[in-house]
Coordinates of C-alpha atoms and ligand atoms in Angstrom, one line a residue:
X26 CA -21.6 104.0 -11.1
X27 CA -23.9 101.6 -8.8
X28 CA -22.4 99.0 -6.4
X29 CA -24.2 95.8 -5.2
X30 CA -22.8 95.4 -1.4
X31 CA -23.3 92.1 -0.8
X32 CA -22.8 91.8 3.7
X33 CA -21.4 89.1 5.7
X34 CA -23.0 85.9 3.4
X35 CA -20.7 83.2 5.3
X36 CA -21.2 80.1 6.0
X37 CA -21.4 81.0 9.3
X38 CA -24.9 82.8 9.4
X39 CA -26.0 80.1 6.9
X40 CA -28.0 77.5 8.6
X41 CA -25.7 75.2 10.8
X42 CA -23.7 77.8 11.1
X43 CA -22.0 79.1 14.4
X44 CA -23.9 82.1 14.5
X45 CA -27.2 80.6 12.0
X46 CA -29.7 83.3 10.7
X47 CA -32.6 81.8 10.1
X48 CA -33.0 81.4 6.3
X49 CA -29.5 83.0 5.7
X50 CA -29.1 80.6 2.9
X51 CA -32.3 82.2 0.9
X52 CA -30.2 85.4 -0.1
X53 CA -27.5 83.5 -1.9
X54 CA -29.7 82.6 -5.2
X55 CA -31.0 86.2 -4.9
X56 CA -27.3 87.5 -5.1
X57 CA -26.2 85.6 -8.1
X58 CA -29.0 86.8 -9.9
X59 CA -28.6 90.3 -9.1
X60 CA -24.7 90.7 -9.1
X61 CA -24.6 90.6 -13.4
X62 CA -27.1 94.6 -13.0
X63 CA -24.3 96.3 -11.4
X64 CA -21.3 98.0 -12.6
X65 CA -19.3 96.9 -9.2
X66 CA -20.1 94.0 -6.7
X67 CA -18.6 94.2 -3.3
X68 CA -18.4 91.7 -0.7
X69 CA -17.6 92.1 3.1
X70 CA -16.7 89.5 5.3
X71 CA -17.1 89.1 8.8
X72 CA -13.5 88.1 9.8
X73 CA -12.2 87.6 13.3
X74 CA -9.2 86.7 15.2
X75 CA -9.7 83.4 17.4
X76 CA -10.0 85.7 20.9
X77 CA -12.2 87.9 19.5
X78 CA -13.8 90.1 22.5
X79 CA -17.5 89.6 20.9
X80 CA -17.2 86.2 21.7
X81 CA -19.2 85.1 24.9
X82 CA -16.3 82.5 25.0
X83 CA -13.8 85.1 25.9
X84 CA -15.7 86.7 29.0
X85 CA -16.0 84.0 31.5
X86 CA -19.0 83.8 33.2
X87 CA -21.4 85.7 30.6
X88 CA -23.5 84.6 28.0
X89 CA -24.3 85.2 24.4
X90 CA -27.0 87.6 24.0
X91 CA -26.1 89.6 27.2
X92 CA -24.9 93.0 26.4
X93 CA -21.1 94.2 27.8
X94 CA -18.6 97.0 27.9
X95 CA -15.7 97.1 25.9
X96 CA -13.1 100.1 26.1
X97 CA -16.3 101.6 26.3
X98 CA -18.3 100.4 23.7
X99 CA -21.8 98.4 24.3
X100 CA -20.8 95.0 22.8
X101 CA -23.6 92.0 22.6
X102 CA -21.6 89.0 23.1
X103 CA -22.3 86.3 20.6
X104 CA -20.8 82.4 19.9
X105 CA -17.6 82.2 18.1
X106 CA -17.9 83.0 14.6
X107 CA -16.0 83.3 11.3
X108 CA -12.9 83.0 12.9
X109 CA -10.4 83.8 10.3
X110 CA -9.2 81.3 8.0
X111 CA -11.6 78.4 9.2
X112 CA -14.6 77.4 6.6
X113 CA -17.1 79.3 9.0
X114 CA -15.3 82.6 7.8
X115 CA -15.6 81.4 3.9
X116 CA -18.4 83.4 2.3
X117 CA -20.9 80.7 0.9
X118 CA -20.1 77.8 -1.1
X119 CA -22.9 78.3 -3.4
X120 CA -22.2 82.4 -3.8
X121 CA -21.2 83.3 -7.4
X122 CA -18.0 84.7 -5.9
X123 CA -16.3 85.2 -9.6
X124 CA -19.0 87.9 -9.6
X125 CA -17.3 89.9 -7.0
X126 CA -14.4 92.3 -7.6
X127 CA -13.4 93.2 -4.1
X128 CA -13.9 91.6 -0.6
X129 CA -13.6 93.6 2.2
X130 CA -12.7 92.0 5.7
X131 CA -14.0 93.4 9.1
X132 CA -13.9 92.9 12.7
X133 CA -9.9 91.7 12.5
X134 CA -9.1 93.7 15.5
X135 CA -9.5 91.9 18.7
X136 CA -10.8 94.4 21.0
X137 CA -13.8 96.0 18.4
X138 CA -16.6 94.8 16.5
X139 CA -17.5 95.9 13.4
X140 CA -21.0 95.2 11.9
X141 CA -20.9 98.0 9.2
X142 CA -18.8 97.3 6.1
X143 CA -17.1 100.7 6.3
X144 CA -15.9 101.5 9.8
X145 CA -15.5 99.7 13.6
X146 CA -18.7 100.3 15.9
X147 CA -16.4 103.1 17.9
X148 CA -16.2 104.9 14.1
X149 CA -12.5 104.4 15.3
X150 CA -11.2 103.2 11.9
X151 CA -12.2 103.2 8.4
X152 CA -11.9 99.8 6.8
X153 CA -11.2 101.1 3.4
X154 CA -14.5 100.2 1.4
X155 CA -15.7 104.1 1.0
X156 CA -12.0 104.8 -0.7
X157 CA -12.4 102.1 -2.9
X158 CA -15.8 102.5 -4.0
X159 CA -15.0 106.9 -4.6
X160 CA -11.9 105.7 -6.7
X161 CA -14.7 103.8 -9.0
X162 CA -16.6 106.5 -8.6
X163 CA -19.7 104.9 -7.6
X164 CA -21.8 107.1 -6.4
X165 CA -25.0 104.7 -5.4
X166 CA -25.4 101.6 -3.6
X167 CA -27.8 98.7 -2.8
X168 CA -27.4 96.7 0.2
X169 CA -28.2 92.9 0.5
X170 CA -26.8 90.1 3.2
X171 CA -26.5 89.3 6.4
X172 CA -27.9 90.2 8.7
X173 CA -30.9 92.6 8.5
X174 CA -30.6 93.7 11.6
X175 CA -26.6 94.0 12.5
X176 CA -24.3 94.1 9.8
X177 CA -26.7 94.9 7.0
X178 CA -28.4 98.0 8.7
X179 CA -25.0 99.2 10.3
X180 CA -23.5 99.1 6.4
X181 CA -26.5 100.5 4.4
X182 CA -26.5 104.0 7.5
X183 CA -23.1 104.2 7.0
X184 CA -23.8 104.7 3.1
X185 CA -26.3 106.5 3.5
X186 CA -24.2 109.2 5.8
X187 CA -21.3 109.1 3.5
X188 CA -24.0 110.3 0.8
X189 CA -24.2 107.3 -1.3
X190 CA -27.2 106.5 -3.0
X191 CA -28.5 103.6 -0.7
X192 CA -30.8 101.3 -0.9
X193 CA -31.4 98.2 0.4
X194 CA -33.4 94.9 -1.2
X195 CA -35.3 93.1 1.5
X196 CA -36.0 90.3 -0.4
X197 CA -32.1 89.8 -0.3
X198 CA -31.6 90.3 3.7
X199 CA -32.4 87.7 6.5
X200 CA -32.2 89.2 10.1
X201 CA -31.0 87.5 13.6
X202 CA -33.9 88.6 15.5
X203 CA -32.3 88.5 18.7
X204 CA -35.6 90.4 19.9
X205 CA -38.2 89.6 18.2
X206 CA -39.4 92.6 15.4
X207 CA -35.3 93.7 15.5
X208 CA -35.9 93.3 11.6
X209 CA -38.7 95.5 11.3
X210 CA -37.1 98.3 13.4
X211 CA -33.8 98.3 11.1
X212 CA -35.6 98.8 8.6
X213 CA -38.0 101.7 9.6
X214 CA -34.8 103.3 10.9
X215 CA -32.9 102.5 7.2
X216 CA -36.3 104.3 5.8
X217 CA -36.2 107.2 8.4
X218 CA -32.7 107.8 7.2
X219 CA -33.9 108.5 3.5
X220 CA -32.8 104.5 2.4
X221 CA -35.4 103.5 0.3
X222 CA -36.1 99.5 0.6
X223 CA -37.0 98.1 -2.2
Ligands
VGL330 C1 -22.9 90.0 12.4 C2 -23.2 89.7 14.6 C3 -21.8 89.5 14.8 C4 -23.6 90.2 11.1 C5 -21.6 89.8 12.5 O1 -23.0 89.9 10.0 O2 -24.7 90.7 11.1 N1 -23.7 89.9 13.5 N2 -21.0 89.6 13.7
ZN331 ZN1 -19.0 89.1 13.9

């Protein structure tokens, strides 16, 4: 069985968005027209509580961008995004969302991010996806979203060292670029990980 993992594509990281990648809204065509190949299509969604300790907001006195600890943890503080239950936290208004069988929600804890779809950044906690997608018994997955060089990278290794199958399609993936060539490096990383991008 092949899953289509379809990351973070909020409206959020959509252009005018809280936390915009630049031509985030460029992957939602090539979503809808990919989802009907697979035998599964999976969403996560980025999906925070109001204080969430990424935020910039909730460290007084720092900045987005800069990089902190929390409970141990490196932790780049960013703006307030997809706050749960506010239209910033919807996944895209134009996303064939009757296409997907199973959202997955992530970063709900307060004190831990989570960019991959499958565990925290600590590896503290699994978020359920890699139970749901062996029940199925999908064995390979391709990896498409938001964004190239956070949530998208941090899902497709995590595939890839559970043994999935994983690929990821470029033309589907729009990076933050906090640093400029951060896209390039995620994906020479995926590549050195045996993640073939297509
Ligand atoms: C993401 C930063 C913070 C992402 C989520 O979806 O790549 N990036 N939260
Ligand atoms: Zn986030």
């Amino acid at each position: 069985m092949q899953a289509l993992i379809l990351v973070d594509i909020q409206n959020d990281f959509l252009p005018g968005g809280a936390l915009a990648v630049p031509h985030g809204d460029e992957v939602v065509p090539v979503a809808n027209r990919l989802m009907p190949q697979y035998d599964l299509v999976v969403a996560t969604q980025d999906w925070h509580p109001a204080d969430h300790q990424s935020f910039a907001s909730q460290h007084p006195g720092r900045s987005v961008g800069e990089v902190i600890d929390v409970d141990g943890l490196e932790q780049t503080l960013w703006p307030d995004h997809c706050v749960e239950n506010t239209p910033g936290a919807e996944l895209a208004a134009e996303l064939n969302v009757r296409g997907i069988q199973h959202v997955v929600r992530k970063g709900t804890d307060r004190r831990i991010d989570s960019y991959s779809g499958f565990f925290d950044n600590g590896r503290r906690k699994a978020t359920g996806l890699e139970a749901y997608l062996r029940q199925r018994a999908v064995t390979g997955v391709d990896v498409m979203g938001l964004a190239t060089d956070y949530c998208v990278k941090a899902t497709a290794l995590d595939a890839a060292a559970l043994a999935f199958n994983t690929r990821v399609i470029a033309e589907g993936c729009r990076g933050v670029e906090l640093v400029p060539g951060d896209c390039e490096k995620a994906l020479d990383l995926m590549w050195a990980r045996g993640i073939m991008v297509i």
